[in-house]
């Protein structure tokens, strides 16, 4: 009788294609853009660390945002080179909200199947 390996049991239970949606709103409450996020893996975190070239938490989280944020059609919302511009020209409160949502902290997410209909 064949036994499933622990690693196969674990990875088979989690859908890495299921996305969460975050609506970025301006000061008037109007949705400016909707961003979508798949679950973060350890490999994603390591890649962001390499791209950021630092262990500094704020730089890493913004780099992770650039790496993970998608538009509705699944294309990347940002390029890695956008991180400094986001840090310089976006209000800290907006960047914090985005990054906290990305890491699943303090926000309930709406789930959306990543498949394009």
mmCIF file of N, CA and C in Angstrom:
data_model
loop_
_atom_site.group_PDB
_atom_site.id
_atom_site.type_symbol
_atom_site.label_atom_id
_atom_site.label_comp_id
_atom_site.label_asym_id
_atom_site.label_seq_id
_atom_site.Cartn_x
_atom_site.Cartn_y
_atom_site.Cartn_z
ATOM 1 N N UNK A 1 0.837 -1.175 0.000
ATOM 2 C CA UNK A 1 0.000 0.000 0.000
ATOM 3 C C UNK A 1 0.891 1.251 0.000
ATOM 4 N N UNK A 2 0.659 2.124 -0.969
ATOM 5 C CA UNK A 2 1.472 3.333 -1.107
ATOM 6 C C UNK A 2 1.039 4.389 -0.101
ATOM 7 N N UNK A 3 2.019 4.993 0.553
ATOM 8 C CA UNK A 3 1.744 6.067 1.511
ATOM 9 C C UNK A 3 2.127 7.397 0.895
ATOM 10 N N UNK A 4 1.297 8.367 1.137
ATOM 11 C CA UNK A 4 1.657 9.707 0.690
ATOM 12 C C UNK A 4 2.731 10.270 1.606
ATOM 13 N N UNK A 5 3.677 10.935 1.006
ATOM 14 C CA UNK A 5 4.718 11.593 1.786
ATOM 15 C C UNK A 5 4.140 12.829 2.459
ATOM 16 N N UNK A 6 4.682 13.185 3.598
ATOM 17 C CA UNK A 6 4.201 14.347 4.353
ATOM 18 C C UNK A 6 4.233 15.615 3.511
ATOM 19 N N UNK A 7 5.301 15.804 2.778
ATOM 20 C CA UNK A 7 5.428 17.002 1.946
ATOM 21 C C UNK A 7 4.300 17.066 0.920
ATOM 22 N N UNK A 8 3.956 15.928 0.324
ATOM 23 C CA UNK A 8 2.892 15.904 -0.680
ATOM 24 C C UNK A 8 1.531 16.171 -0.045
ATOM 25 N N UNK A 9 1.313 15.644 1.158
ATOM 26 C CA UNK A 9 0.066 15.912 1.866
ATOM 27 C C UNK A 9 -0.082 17.403 2.161
ATOM 28 N N UNK A 10 1.003 18.015 2.636
ATOM 29 C CA UNK A 10 0.964 19.437 2.975
ATOM 30 C C UNK A 10 0.725 20.320 1.760
ATOM 31 N N UNK A 11 1.546 20.162 0.737
ATOM 32 C CA UNK A 11 1.422 21.066 -0.410
ATOM 33 C C UNK A 11 0.136 20.834 -1.186
ATOM 34 N N UNK A 12 -0.433 19.655 -1.082
ATOM 35 C CA UNK A 12 -1.691 19.381 -1.767
ATOM 36 C C UNK A 12 -2.891 20.049 -1.126
ATOM 37 N N UNK A 13 -2.734 20.545 0.089
ATOM 38 C CA UNK A 13 -3.848 21.145 0.819
ATOM 39 C C UNK A 13 -3.988 22.655 0.639
ATOM 40 N N UNK A 14 -3.027 23.283 -0.001
ATOM 41 C CA UNK A 14 -3.043 24.739 -0.103
ATOM 42 C C UNK A 14 -3.027 25.168 -1.562
ATOM 43 N N UNK A 15 -3.990 26.014 -1.932
ATOM 44 C CA UNK A 15 -4.131 26.503 -3.300
ATOM 45 C C UNK A 15 -3.365 27.813 -3.453
ATOM 46 N N UNK A 16 -2.232 27.760 -4.118
ATOM 47 C CA UNK A 16 -1.406 28.949 -4.303
ATOM 48 C C UNK A 16 -1.915 29.853 -5.425
ATOM 49 N N UNK A 17 -3.012 29.469 -6.060
ATOM 50 C CA UNK A 17 -3.578 30.303 -7.120
ATOM 51 C C UNK A 17 -4.769 31.126 -6.646
ATOM 52 N N UNK A 18 -5.222 30.887 -5.428
ATOM 53 C CA UNK A 18 -6.356 31.649 -4.910
ATOM 54 C C UNK A 18 -5.867 33.032 -4.500
ATOM 55 N N UNK A 19 -6.554 34.055 -5.008
ATOM 56 C CA UNK A 19 -6.101 35.422 -4.767
ATOM 57 C C UNK A 19 -7.026 36.178 -3.821
ATOM 58 N N UNK A 20 -6.427 37.156 -3.135
ATOM 59 C CA UNK A 20 -7.179 38.093 -2.302
ATOM 60 C C UNK A 20 -7.162 39.443 -3.005
ATOM 61 N N UNK A 21 -8.262 40.160 -2.890
ATOM 62 C CA UNK A 21 -8.406 41.452 -3.574
ATOM 63 C C UNK A 21 -8.328 42.589 -2.562
ATOM 64 N N UNK A 22 -7.580 43.642 -2.937
ATOM 65 C CA UNK A 22 -7.494 44.851 -2.123
ATOM 66 C C UNK A 22 -7.797 46.051 -3.004
ATOM 67 N N UNK A 23 -8.797 46.836 -2.609
ATOM 68 C CA UNK A 23 -9.138 48.056 -3.332
ATOM 69 C C UNK A 23 -8.392 49.226 -2.707
ATOM 70 N N UNK A 24 -7.547 49.890 -3.493
ATOM 71 C CA UNK A 24 -6.839 51.076 -3.032
ATOM 72 C C UNK A 24 -7.771 52.260 -3.300
ATOM 73 N N UNK A 25 -8.075 53.002 -2.236
ATOM 74 C CA UNK A 25 -9.015 54.123 -2.354
ATOM 75 C C UNK A 25 -8.305 55.438 -2.085
ATOM 76 N N UNK A 26 -8.790 56.484 -2.767
ATOM 77 C CA UNK A 26 -8.236 57.819 -2.523
ATOM 78 C C UNK A 26 -8.898 58.424 -1.286
ATOM 79 N N UNK A 27 -8.579 59.663 -0.975
ATOM 80 C CA UNK A 27 -9.093 60.321 0.234
ATOM 81 C C UNK A 27 -10.619 60.450 0.221
ATOM 82 N N UNK A 28 -11.213 60.460 -0.975
ATOM 83 C CA UNK A 28 -12.669 60.573 -1.097
ATOM 84 C C UNK A 28 -13.367 59.216 -1.045
ATOM 85 N N UNK A 29 -12.599 58.139 -0.900
ATOM 86 C CA UNK A 29 -13.182 56.804 -0.836
ATOM 87 C C UNK A 29 -13.414 56.161 -2.186
ATOM 88 N N UNK A 30 -12.961 56.813 -3.254
ATOM 89 C CA UNK A 30 -13.111 56.257 -4.604
ATOM 90 C C UNK A 30 -12.006 55.234 -4.860
ATOM 91 N N UNK A 31 -12.393 54.083 -5.420
ATOM 92 C CA UNK A 31 -11.407 53.052 -5.740
ATOM 93 C C UNK A 31 -10.529 53.541 -6.893
ATOM 94 N N UNK A 32 -9.216 53.602 -6.626
ATOM 95 C CA UNK A 32 -8.241 54.032 -7.624
ATOM 96 C C UNK A 32 -7.787 52.836 -8.453
ATOM 97 N N UNK A 33 -7.548 51.725 -7.758
ATOM 98 C CA UNK A 33 -7.091 50.504 -8.422
ATOM 99 C C UNK A 33 -7.372 49.319 -7.494
ATOM 100 N N UNK A 34 -7.667 48.195 -8.092
ATOM 101 C CA UNK A 34 -7.816 46.949 -7.338
ATOM 102 C C UNK A 34 -6.583 46.106 -7.579
ATOM 103 N N UNK A 35 -5.975 45.637 -6.492
ATOM 104 C CA UNK A 35 -4.795 44.784 -6.584
ATOM 105 C C UNK A 35 -5.149 43.411 -6.026
ATOM 106 N N UNK A 36 -4.494 42.394 -6.566
ATOM 107 C CA UNK A 36 -4.773 41.011 -6.202
ATOM 108 C C UNK A 36 -3.482 40.356 -5.736
ATOM 109 N N UNK A 37 -3.605 39.494 -4.734
ATOM 110 C CA UNK A 37 -2.423 38.864 -4.145
ATOM 111 C C UNK A 37 -2.628 37.371 -3.963
ATOM 112 N N UNK A 38 -1.684 36.594 -4.462
ATOM 113 C CA UNK A 38 -1.645 35.157 -4.202
ATOM 114 C C UNK A 38 -0.908 34.950 -2.875
ATOM 115 N N UNK A 39 -1.040 33.776 -2.256
ATOM 116 C CA UNK A 39 -0.304 33.518 -1.014
ATOM 117 C C UNK A 39 1.208 33.648 -1.222
ATOM 118 N N UNK A 40 1.869 34.151 -0.208
ATOM 119 C CA UNK A 40 3.326 34.306 -0.241
ATOM 120 C C UNK A 40 3.971 32.980 0.157
ATOM 121 N N UNK A 41 4.962 32.570 -0.601
ATOM 122 C CA UNK A 41 5.745 31.386 -0.248
ATOM 123 C C UNK A 41 7.108 31.833 0.279
ATOM 124 N N UNK A 42 7.819 30.912 0.874
ATOM 125 C CA UNK A 42 9.171 31.222 1.346
ATOM 126 C C UNK A 42 10.065 31.599 0.163
ATOM 127 N N UNK A 43 9.856 30.939 -0.969
ATOM 128 C CA UNK A 43 10.648 31.261 -2.163
ATOM 129 C C UNK A 43 10.388 32.707 -2.611
ATOM 130 N N UNK A 44 9.139 33.168 -2.506
ATOM 131 C CA UNK A 44 8.824 34.567 -2.840
ATOM 132 C C UNK A 44 9.582 35.514 -1.924
ATOM 133 N N UNK A 45 9.588 35.198 -0.644
ATOM 134 C CA UNK A 45 10.270 36.048 0.331
ATOM 135 C C UNK A 45 11.775 36.105 0.052
ATOM 136 N N UNK A 46 12.367 34.961 -0.266
ATOM 137 C CA UNK A 46 13.807 34.925 -0.569
ATOM 138 C C UNK A 46 14.126 35.728 -1.826
ATOM 139 N N UNK A 47 13.253 35.625 -2.834
ATOM 140 C CA UNK A 47 13.466 36.384 -4.082
ATOM 141 C C UNK A 47 13.394 37.887 -3.800
ATOM 142 N N UNK A 48 12.443 38.311 -2.984
ATOM 143 C CA UNK A 48 12.325 39.729 -2.639
ATOM 144 C C UNK A 48 13.550 40.216 -1.891
ATOM 145 N N UNK A 49 14.079 39.368 -1.021
ATOM 146 C CA UNK A 49 15.280 39.720 -0.273
ATOM 147 C C UNK A 49 16.452 39.948 -1.227
ATOM 148 N N UNK A 50 16.577 39.069 -2.223
ATOM 149 C CA UNK A 50 17.650 39.226 -3.212
ATOM 150 C C UNK A 50 17.471 40.510 -4.007
ATOM 151 N N UNK A 51 16.232 40.780 -4.456
ATOM 152 C CA UNK A 51 15.973 41.979 -5.257
ATOM 153 C C UNK A 51 16.189 43.253 -4.446
ATOM 154 N N UNK A 52 15.807 43.232 -3.170
ATOM 155 C CA UNK A 52 15.959 44.423 -2.323
ATOM 156 C C UNK A 52 17.423 44.664 -1.984
ATOM 157 N N UNK A 53 18.210 43.596 -1.900
ATOM 158 C CA UNK A 53 19.629 43.730 -1.585
ATOM 159 C C UNK A 53 19.891 44.196 -0.166
ATOM 160 N N UNK A 54 18.913 43.989 0.722
ATOM 161 C CA UNK A 54 19.050 44.414 2.110
ATOM 162 C C UNK A 54 18.149 43.566 2.993
ATOM 163 N N UNK A 55 18.414 43.601 4.288
ATOM 164 C CA UNK A 55 17.539 42.935 5.252
ATOM 165 C C UNK A 55 16.625 43.939 5.940
ATOM 166 N N UNK A 56 16.666 45.204 5.511
ATOM 167 C CA UNK A 56 15.861 46.261 6.112
ATOM 168 C C UNK A 56 14.384 45.980 5.857
ATOM 169 N N UNK A 57 13.598 45.905 6.915
ATOM 170 C CA UNK A 57 12.202 45.461 6.833
ATOM 171 C C UNK A 57 11.344 46.306 5.898
ATOM 172 N N UNK A 58 11.475 47.631 5.939
ATOM 173 C CA UNK A 58 10.643 48.476 5.087
ATOM 174 C C UNK A 58 10.965 48.278 3.608
ATOM 175 N N UNK A 59 12.233 48.147 3.288
ATOM 176 C CA UNK A 59 12.619 47.904 1.894
ATOM 177 C C UNK A 59 12.139 46.536 1.429
ATOM 178 N N UNK A 60 12.271 45.540 2.306
ATOM 179 C CA UNK A 60 11.822 44.193 1.949
ATOM 180 C C UNK A 60 10.322 44.132 1.713
ATOM 181 N N UNK A 61 9.541 44.781 2.568
ATOM 182 C CA UNK A 61 8.087 44.707 2.414
ATOM 183 C C UNK A 61 7.624 45.424 1.153
ATOM 184 N N UNK A 62 8.254 46.543 0.804
ATOM 185 C CA UNK A 62 7.873 47.230 -0.429
ATOM 186 C C UNK A 62 8.305 46.421 -1.652
ATOM 187 N N UNK A 63 9.452 45.792 -1.581
ATOM 188 C CA UNK A 63 9.902 44.937 -2.684
ATOM 189 C C UNK A 63 8.955 43.752 -2.841
ATOM 190 N N UNK A 64 8.504 43.176 -1.738
ATOM 191 C CA UNK A 64 7.553 42.067 -1.782
ATOM 192 C C UNK A 64 6.241 42.529 -2.415
ATOM 193 N N UNK A 65 5.805 43.732 -2.078
ATOM 194 C CA UNK A 65 4.595 44.289 -2.683
ATOM 195 C C UNK A 65 4.749 44.375 -4.194
ATOM 196 N N UNK A 66 5.876 44.894 -4.648
ATOM 197 C CA UNK A 66 6.127 45.005 -6.094
ATOM 198 C C UNK A 66 6.154 43.638 -6.769
ATOM 199 N N UNK A 67 6.663 42.661 -6.080
ATOM 200 C CA UNK A 67 6.773 41.311 -6.638
ATOM 201 C C UNK A 67 5.426 40.595 -6.677
ATOM 202 N N UNK A 68 4.593 40.809 -5.679
ATOM 203 C CA UNK A 68 3.385 40.001 -5.527
ATOM 204 C C UNK A 68 2.106 40.629 -6.079
ATOM 205 N N UNK A 69 2.009 41.939 -6.130
ATOM 206 C CA UNK A 69 0.766 42.602 -6.544
ATOM 207 C C UNK A 69 0.470 42.329 -8.020
ATOM 208 N N UNK A 70 -0.772 41.949 -8.275
ATOM 209 C CA UNK A 70 -1.221 41.683 -9.640
ATOM 210 C C UNK A 70 -2.448 42.532 -9.950
ATOM 211 N N UNK A 71 -2.657 42.731 -11.239
ATOM 212 C CA UNK A 71 -3.887 43.347 -11.708
ATOM 213 C C UNK A 71 -4.921 42.247 -11.890
ATOM 214 N N UNK A 72 -6.148 42.621 -12.186
ATOM 215 C CA UNK A 72 -7.224 41.638 -12.294
ATOM 216 C C UNK A 72 -6.909 40.545 -13.316
ATOM 217 N N UNK A 73 -6.229 40.914 -14.412
ATOM 218 C CA UNK A 73 -5.926 39.935 -15.469
ATOM 219 C C UNK A 73 -4.738 39.030 -15.144
ATOM 220 N N UNK A 74 -4.134 39.200 -13.963
ATOM 221 C CA UNK A 74 -3.015 38.363 -13.552
ATOM 222 C C UNK A 74 -1.649 38.924 -13.893
ATOM 223 N N UNK A 75 -1.604 40.041 -14.601
ATOM 224 C CA UNK A 75 -0.308 40.653 -14.925
ATOM 225 C C UNK A 75 0.221 41.383 -13.688
ATOM 226 N N UNK A 76 1.522 41.583 -13.656
ATOM 227 C CA UNK A 76 2.157 42.250 -12.522
ATOM 228 C C UNK A 76 1.738 43.722 -12.482
ATOM 229 N N UNK A 77 1.392 44.195 -11.290
ATOM 230 C CA UNK A 77 0.983 45.590 -11.131
ATOM 231 C C UNK A 77 2.195 46.523 -11.097
ATOM 232 N N UNK A 78 3.314 46.035 -10.581
ATOM 233 C CA UNK A 78 4.510 46.855 -10.423
ATOM 234 C C UNK A 78 5.738 46.112 -10.920
ATOM 235 N N UNK A 79 6.742 46.891 -11.282
ATOM 236 C CA UNK A 79 8.066 46.348 -11.587
ATOM 237 C C UNK A 79 8.915 46.462 -10.322
ATOM 238 N N UNK A 80 9.944 45.620 -10.176
ATOM 239 C CA UNK A 80 10.813 45.743 -8.997
ATOM 240 C C UNK A 80 11.380 47.151 -8.818
ATOM 241 N N UNK A 81 11.641 47.828 -9.925
ATOM 242 C CA UNK A 81 12.214 49.181 -9.873
ATOM 243 C C UNK A 81 11.217 50.224 -9.367
ATOM 244 N N UNK A 82 9.945 49.863 -9.201
ATOM 245 C CA UNK A 82 8.937 50.802 -8.711
ATOM 246 C C UNK A 82 9.011 51.005 -7.195
ATOM 247 N N UNK A 83 9.701 50.133 -6.480
ATOM 248 C CA UNK A 83 9.743 50.203 -5.014
ATOM 249 C C UNK A 83 10.204 51.564 -4.489
ATOM 250 N N UNK A 84 11.317 52.116 -4.972
ATOM 251 C CA UNK A 84 11.744 53.424 -4.444
ATOM 252 C C UNK A 84 10.716 54.531 -4.701
ATOM 253 N N UNK A 85 10.082 54.503 -5.869
ATOM 254 C CA UNK A 85 9.085 55.530 -6.182
ATOM 255 C C UNK A 85 7.875 55.404 -5.254
ATOM 256 N N UNK A 86 7.432 54.175 -4.999
ATOM 257 C CA UNK A 86 6.327 53.967 -4.062
ATOM 258 C C UNK A 86 6.692 54.493 -2.683
ATOM 259 N N UNK A 87 7.924 54.260 -2.250
ATOM 260 C CA UNK A 87 8.365 54.712 -0.930
ATOM 261 C C UNK A 87 8.479 56.236 -0.853
ATOM 262 N N UNK A 88 8.883 56.862 -1.949
ATOM 263 C CA UNK A 88 9.075 58.317 -1.953
ATOM 264 C C UNK A 88 7.791 59.098 -2.189
ATOM 265 N N UNK A 89 6.896 58.565 -3.050
ATOM 266 C CA UNK A 89 5.800 59.399 -3.533
ATOM 267 C C UNK A 89 4.400 58.927 -3.150
ATOM 268 N N UNK A 90 4.295 57.896 -2.358
ATOM 269 C CA UNK A 90 3.000 57.419 -1.887
ATOM 270 C C UNK A 90 2.910 57.687 -0.384
ATOM 271 N N UNK A 91 1.764 58.171 0.093
ATOM 272 C CA UNK A 91 1.667 58.392 1.545
ATOM 273 C C UNK A 91 1.976 57.107 2.318
ATOM 274 N N UNK A 92 2.682 57.263 3.418
ATOM 275 C CA UNK A 92 3.075 56.125 4.251
ATOM 276 C C UNK A 92 1.862 55.290 4.664
ATOM 277 N N UNK A 93 0.753 55.956 4.966
ATOM 278 C CA UNK A 93 -0.442 55.231 5.408
ATOM 279 C C UNK A 93 -0.978 54.307 4.318
ATOM 280 N N UNK A 94 -0.908 54.731 3.070
ATOM 281 C CA UNK A 94 -1.389 53.908 1.954
ATOM 282 C C UNK A 94 -0.456 52.717 1.754
ATOM 283 N N UNK A 95 0.829 52.977 1.755
ATOM 284 C CA UNK A 95 1.808 51.899 1.594
ATOM 285 C C UNK A 95 1.687 50.896 2.744
ATOM 286 N N UNK A 96 1.492 51.390 3.964
ATOM 287 C CA UNK A 96 1.306 50.496 5.117
ATOM 288 C C UNK A 96 0.076 49.614 4.940
ATOM 289 N N UNK A 97 -1.047 50.211 4.528
ATOM 290 C CA UNK A 97 -2.268 49.429 4.323
ATOM 291 C C UNK A 97 -2.050 48.314 3.312
ATOM 292 N N UNK A 98 -1.405 48.659 2.203
ATOM 293 C CA UNK A 98 -1.126 47.665 1.154
ATOM 294 C C UNK A 98 -0.241 46.542 1.675
ATOM 295 N N UNK A 99 0.824 46.900 2.349
ATOM 296 C CA UNK A 99 1.773 45.898 2.814
ATOM 297 C C UNK A 99 1.185 45.037 3.931
ATOM 298 N N UNK A 100 0.390 45.630 4.812
ATOM 299 C CA UNK A 100 -0.258 44.835 5.853
ATOM 300 C C UNK A 100 -1.237 43.842 5.243
ATOM 301 N N UNK A 101 -1.975 44.275 4.229
ATOM 302 C CA UNK A 101 -2.899 43.368 3.546
ATOM 303 C C UNK A 101 -2.121 42.246 2.856
ATOM 304 N N UNK A 102 -1.039 42.605 2.178
ATOM 305 C CA UNK A 102 -0.201 41.616 1.501
ATOM 306 C C UNK A 102 0.217 40.511 2.464
ATOM 307 N N UNK A 103 0.611 40.891 3.675
ATOM 308 C CA UNK A 103 1.078 39.921 4.655
ATOM 309 C C UNK A 103 -0.055 39.326 5.487
ATOM 310 N N UNK A 104 -1.307 39.695 5.163
ATOM 311 C CA UNK A 104 -2.461 39.116 5.845
ATOM 312 C C UNK A 104 -2.625 39.576 7.276
ATOM 313 N N UNK A 105 -2.210 40.811 7.554
ATOM 314 C CA UNK A 105 -2.269 41.335 8.916
ATOM 315 C C UNK A 105 -3.412 42.342 9.040
ATOM 316 N N UNK A 106 -4.373 42.034 9.893
ATOM 317 C CA UNK A 106 -5.406 42.987 10.242
ATOM 318 C C UNK A 106 -6.512 43.225 9.229
ATOM 319 N N UNK A 107 -6.530 42.537 8.152
ATOM 320 C CA UNK A 107 -7.571 42.743 7.150
ATOM 321 C C UNK A 107 -8.215 41.424 6.806
ATOM 322 N N UNK A 108 -9.518 41.444 6.633
ATOM 323 C CA UNK A 108 -10.187 40.262 6.102
ATOM 324 C C UNK A 108 -10.126 40.368 4.594
ATOM 325 N N UNK A 109 -9.770 39.299 3.970
ATOM 326 C CA UNK A 109 -9.605 39.306 2.525
ATOM 327 C C UNK A 109 -10.825 38.729 1.837
ATOM 328 N N UNK A 110 -11.103 39.273 0.669
ATOM 329 C CA UNK A 110 -12.108 38.634 -0.168
ATOM 330 C C UNK A 110 -11.358 37.699 -1.100
ATOM 331 N N UNK A 111 -11.816 36.471 -1.162
ATOM 332 C CA UNK A 111 -11.123 35.497 -1.982
ATOM 333 C C UNK A 111 -11.673 35.506 -3.391
ATOM 334 N N UNK A 112 -10.787 35.325 -4.337
ATOM 335 C CA UNK A 112 -11.188 35.263 -5.722
ATOM 336 C C UNK A 112 -10.361 34.189 -6.404
ATOM 337 N N UNK A 113 -11.026 33.402 -7.197
ATOM 338 C CA UNK A 113 -10.306 32.395 -7.954
ATOM 339 C C UNK A 113 -9.425 33.099 -8.962
ATOM 340 N N UNK A 114 -8.182 32.686 -9.090
ATOM 341 C CA UNK A 114 -7.231 33.361 -9.968
ATOM 342 C C UNK A 114 -7.489 33.044 -11.442
ATOM 343 N N UNK A 115 -8.374 32.111 -11.717
ATOM 344 C CA UNK A 115 -8.635 31.786 -13.121
ATOM 345 C C UNK A 115 -9.304 32.953 -13.809
ATOM 346 N N UNK A 116 -8.886 33.230 -15.023
ATOM 347 C CA UNK A 116 -9.526 34.277 -15.815
ATOM 348 C C UNK A 116 -10.724 33.677 -16.527
ATOM 349 N N UNK A 117 -11.875 34.314 -16.334
ATOM 350 C CA UNK A 117 -13.089 33.832 -17.005
ATOM 351 C C UNK A 117 -13.182 34.410 -18.385
#
